[in-house]
Short mmCIF file of C-alpha atoms in Angstrom, two decimals:
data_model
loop_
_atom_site.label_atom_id
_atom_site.label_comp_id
_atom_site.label_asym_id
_atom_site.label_seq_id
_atom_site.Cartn_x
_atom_site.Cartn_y
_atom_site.Cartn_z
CA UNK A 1 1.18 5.79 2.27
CA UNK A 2 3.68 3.18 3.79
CA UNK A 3 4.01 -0.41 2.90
CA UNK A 4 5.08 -3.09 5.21
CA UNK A 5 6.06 -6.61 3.81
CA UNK A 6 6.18 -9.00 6.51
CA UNK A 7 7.68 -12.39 6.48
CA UNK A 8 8.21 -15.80 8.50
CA UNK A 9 10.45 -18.11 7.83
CA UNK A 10 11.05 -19.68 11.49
CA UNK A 11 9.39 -23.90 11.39
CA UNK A 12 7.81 -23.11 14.65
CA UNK A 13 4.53 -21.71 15.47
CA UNK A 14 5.75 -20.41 18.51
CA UNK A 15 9.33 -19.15 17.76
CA UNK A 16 11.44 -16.18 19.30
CA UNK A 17 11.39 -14.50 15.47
CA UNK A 18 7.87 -14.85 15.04
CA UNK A 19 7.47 -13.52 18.53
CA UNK A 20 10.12 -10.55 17.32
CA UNK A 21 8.65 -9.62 13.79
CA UNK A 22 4.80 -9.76 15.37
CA UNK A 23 6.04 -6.80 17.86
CA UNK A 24 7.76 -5.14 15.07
CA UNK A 25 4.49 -5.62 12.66
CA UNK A 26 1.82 -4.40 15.58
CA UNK A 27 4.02 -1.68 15.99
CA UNK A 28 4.46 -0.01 13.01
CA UNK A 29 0.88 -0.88 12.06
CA UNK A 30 -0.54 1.22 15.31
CA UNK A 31 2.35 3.87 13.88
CA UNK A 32 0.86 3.83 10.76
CA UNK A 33 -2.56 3.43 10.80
CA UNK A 34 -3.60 3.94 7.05
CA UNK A 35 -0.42 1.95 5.57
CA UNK A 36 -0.41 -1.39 3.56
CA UNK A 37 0.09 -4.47 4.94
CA UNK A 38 1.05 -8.00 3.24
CA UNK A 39 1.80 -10.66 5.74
CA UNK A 40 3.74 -14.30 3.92
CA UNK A 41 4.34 -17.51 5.82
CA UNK A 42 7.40 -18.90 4.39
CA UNK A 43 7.38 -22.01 6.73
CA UNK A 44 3.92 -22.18 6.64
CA UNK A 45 3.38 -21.86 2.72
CA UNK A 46 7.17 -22.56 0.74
CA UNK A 47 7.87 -20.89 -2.24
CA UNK A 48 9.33 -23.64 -4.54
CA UNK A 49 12.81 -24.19 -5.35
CA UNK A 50 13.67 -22.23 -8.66
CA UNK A 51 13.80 -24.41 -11.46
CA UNK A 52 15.62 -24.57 -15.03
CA UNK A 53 12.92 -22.27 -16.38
CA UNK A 54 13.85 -19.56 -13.71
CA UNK A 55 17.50 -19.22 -14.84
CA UNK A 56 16.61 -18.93 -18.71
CA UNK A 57 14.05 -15.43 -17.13
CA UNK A 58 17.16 -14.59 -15.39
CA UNK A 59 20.07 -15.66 -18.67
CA UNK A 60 17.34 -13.48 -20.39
CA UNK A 61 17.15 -10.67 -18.65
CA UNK A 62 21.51 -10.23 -17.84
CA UNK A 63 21.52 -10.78 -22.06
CA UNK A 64 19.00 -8.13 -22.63
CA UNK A 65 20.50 -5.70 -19.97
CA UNK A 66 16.72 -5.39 -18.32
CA UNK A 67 16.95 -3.38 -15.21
CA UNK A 68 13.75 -1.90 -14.96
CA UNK A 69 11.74 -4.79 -12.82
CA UNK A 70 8.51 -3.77 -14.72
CA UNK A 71 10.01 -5.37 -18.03
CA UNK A 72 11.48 -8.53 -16.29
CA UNK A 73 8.37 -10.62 -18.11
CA UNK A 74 9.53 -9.63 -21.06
CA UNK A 75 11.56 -12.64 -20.91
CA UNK A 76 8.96 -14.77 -20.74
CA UNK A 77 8.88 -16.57 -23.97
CA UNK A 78 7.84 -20.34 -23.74
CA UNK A 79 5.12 -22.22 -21.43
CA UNK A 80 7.94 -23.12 -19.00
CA UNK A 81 8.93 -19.88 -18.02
CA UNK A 82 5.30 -18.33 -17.99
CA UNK A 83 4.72 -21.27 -15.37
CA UNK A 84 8.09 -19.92 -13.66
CA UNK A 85 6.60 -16.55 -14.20
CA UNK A 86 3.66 -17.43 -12.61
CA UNK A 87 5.84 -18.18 -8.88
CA UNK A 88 8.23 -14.89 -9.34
CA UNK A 89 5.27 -12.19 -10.23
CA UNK A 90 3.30 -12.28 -7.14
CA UNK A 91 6.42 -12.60 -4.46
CA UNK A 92 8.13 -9.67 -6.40
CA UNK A 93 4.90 -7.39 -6.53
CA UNK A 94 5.31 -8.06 -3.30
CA UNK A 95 8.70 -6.57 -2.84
CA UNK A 96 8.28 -3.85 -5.14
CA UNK A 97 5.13 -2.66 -3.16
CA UNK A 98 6.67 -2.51 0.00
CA UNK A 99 8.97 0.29 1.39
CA UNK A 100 9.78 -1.80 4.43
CA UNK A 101 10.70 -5.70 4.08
CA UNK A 102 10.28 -7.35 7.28
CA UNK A 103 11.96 -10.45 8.40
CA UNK A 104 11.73 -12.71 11.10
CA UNK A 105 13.90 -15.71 10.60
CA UNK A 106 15.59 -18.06 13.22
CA UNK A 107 19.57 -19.24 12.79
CA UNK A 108 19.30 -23.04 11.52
CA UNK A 109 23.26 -24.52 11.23
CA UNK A 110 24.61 -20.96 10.98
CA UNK A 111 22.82 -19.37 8.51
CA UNK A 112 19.51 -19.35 7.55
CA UNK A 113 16.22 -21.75 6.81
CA UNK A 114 15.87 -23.07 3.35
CA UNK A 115 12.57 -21.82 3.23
CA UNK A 116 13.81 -18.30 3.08
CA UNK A 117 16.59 -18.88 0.70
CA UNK A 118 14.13 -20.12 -1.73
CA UNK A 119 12.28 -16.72 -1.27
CA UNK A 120 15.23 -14.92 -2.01
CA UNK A 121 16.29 -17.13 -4.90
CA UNK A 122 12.60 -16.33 -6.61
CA UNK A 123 12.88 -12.81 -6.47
CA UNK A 124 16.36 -11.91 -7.44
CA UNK A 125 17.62 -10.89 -10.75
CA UNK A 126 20.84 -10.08 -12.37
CA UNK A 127 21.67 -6.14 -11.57
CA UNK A 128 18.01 -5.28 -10.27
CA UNK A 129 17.68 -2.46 -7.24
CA UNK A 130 15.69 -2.43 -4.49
CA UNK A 131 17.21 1.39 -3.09
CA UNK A 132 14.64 3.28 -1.36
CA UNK A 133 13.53 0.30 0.80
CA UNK A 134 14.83 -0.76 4.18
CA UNK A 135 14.74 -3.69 5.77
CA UNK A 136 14.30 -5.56 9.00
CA UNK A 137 15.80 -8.64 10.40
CA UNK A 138 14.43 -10.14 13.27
CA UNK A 139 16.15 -13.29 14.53
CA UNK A 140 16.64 -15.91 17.07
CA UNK A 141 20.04 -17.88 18.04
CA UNK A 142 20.69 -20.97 19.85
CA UNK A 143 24.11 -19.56 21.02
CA UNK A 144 26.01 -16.17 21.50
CA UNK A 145 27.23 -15.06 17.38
CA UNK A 146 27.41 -10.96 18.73
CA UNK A 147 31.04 -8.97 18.17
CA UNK A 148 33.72 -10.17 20.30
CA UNK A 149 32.30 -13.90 21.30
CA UNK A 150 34.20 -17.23 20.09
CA UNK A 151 31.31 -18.24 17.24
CA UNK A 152 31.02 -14.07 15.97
CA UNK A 153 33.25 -16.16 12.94
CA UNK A 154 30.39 -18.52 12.21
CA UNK A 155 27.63 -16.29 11.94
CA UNK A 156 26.40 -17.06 8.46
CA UNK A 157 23.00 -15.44 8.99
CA UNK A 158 23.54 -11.66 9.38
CA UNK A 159 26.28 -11.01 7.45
CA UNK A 160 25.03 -13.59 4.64
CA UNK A 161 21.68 -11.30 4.46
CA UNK A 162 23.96 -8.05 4.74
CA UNK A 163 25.84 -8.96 2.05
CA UNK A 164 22.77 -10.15 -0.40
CA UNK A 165 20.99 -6.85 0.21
CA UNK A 166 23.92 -4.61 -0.95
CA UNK A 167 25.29 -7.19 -3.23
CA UNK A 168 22.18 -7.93 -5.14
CA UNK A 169 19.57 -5.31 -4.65
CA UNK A 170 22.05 -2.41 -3.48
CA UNK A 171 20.34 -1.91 -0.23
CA UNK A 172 22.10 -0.90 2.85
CA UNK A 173 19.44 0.28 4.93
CA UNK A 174 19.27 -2.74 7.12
CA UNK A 175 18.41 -3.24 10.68
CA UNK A 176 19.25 -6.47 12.09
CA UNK A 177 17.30 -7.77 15.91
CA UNK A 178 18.55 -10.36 17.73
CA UNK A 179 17.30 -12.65 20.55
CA UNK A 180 20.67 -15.06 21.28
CA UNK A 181 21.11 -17.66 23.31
CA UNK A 182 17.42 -19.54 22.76
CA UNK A 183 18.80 -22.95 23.37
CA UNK A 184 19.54 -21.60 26.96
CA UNK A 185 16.40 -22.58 27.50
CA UNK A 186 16.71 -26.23 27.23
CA UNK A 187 19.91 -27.08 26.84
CA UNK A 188 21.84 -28.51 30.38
CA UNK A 189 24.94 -27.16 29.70
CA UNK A 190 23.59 -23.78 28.59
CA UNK A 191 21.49 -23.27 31.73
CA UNK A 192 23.32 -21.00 33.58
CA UNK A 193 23.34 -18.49 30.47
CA UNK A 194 19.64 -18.09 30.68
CA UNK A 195 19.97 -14.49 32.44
CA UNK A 196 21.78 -13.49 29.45
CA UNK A 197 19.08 -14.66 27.36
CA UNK A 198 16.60 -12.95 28.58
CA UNK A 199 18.70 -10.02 29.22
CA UNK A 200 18.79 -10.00 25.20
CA UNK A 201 15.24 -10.74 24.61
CA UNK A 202 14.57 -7.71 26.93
CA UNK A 203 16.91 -5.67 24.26
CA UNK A 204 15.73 -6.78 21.41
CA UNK A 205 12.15 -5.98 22.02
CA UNK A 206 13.19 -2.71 23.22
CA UNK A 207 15.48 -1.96 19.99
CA UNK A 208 12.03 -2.99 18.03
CA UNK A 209 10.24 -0.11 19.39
CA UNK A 210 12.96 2.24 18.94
CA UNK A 211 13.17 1.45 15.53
CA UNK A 212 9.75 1.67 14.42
CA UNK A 213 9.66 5.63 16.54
CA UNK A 214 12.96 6.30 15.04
#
């Protein structure tokens, strides 16, 4: 049985990504009909910042060369870090549970909401490996960041995330969805690119269907 982890991260309601990762989620769902299904609203319900008591689980667990995720609370050893314990043992179950992570997260200032760093931050250890799991990235722009165009240089969101799944949990099996040019939509001096917005709405949702089939 399949496992999907689905996450928001977007601080609207009524955002592109949430409208992406919902199409994504009823999809698969309908695809697989007797799979597992954890939904988390990042925006909705923050995970905390990680705090001094974090780093000592994580100083801990580099020192004691812990790579199996299963023994990470060994290193809990004082009241502050079960309490830090406490925040990083249900978001990882989480993670370890699921064979396909999905994201829908918006572009704030180039890269990505806060809210979803923090989630990352929680669940990440020194050395740990997340192979066998793919994930999904569904996202919306303000502008155009695609190959070829003038800000492709200042797109901190995909190719931050790209880099953090091989880098840290040596995952490469990562699809990335993109609705661009959102601010199109009210932004003036944007308005004749609306066309092209929708034109990559249209895409992604087809790409989303695609990818669930494929």
């Amino acid at each position: 049985m399949s496992n999907l982890l689905h996450l928001d991260a977007s601080a609207r309601r009524a955002s592109f990504s949430r409208r992406l990762s919902a199409v994504y989620a009823e999809t698969w769902r309908a695809a697989n009909p007797s799979g597992g299904y954890v939904y988390r609203d990042l925006a909705a319900d923050p995970v905390p910042h990680i705090d001094e008591a974090w780093t000592e689980l994580c100083d801990h667990i580099l020192e004691h060369e812990i790579r199996d995720i299963s023994r990470y609370r060994e290193a809990v050893r004082t009241p502050a870090r079960e309490r830090a314990w406490s925040i990083v043992e249900p978001l990882l179950d989480e993670v370890v549970a699921a064979d396909v992570i999905l994201i829908g997260t918006p572009m704030y200032n180039f890269s990505i909401p806060s809210s979803l760093k923090a989630w990352l931050d929680q669940i990440t250890f020194p050395k740990m490996s997340l192979k066998g799991r793919s994930f999904v990235v569904t996202s919306a722009r303000g502008g155009a960041y695609g190959p070829g165009t003038p800000r492709e240089p200042m797109d901190h969101q995909e190719s931050f995330l790209r880099d953090f799944f091989k880098g840290h949990f040596a995952v490469e099996d990562v699809v990335f969805v993109h609705a661009e040019l959102v601010n199109s939509l009210l932004d003036p001096a944007l308005a004749h690119l609306r066309g092209k917005h929708e034109e990559s709405l249209a895409a992604a949702l087809e790409r989303l269907a695609t990818e669930v089939a494929g």
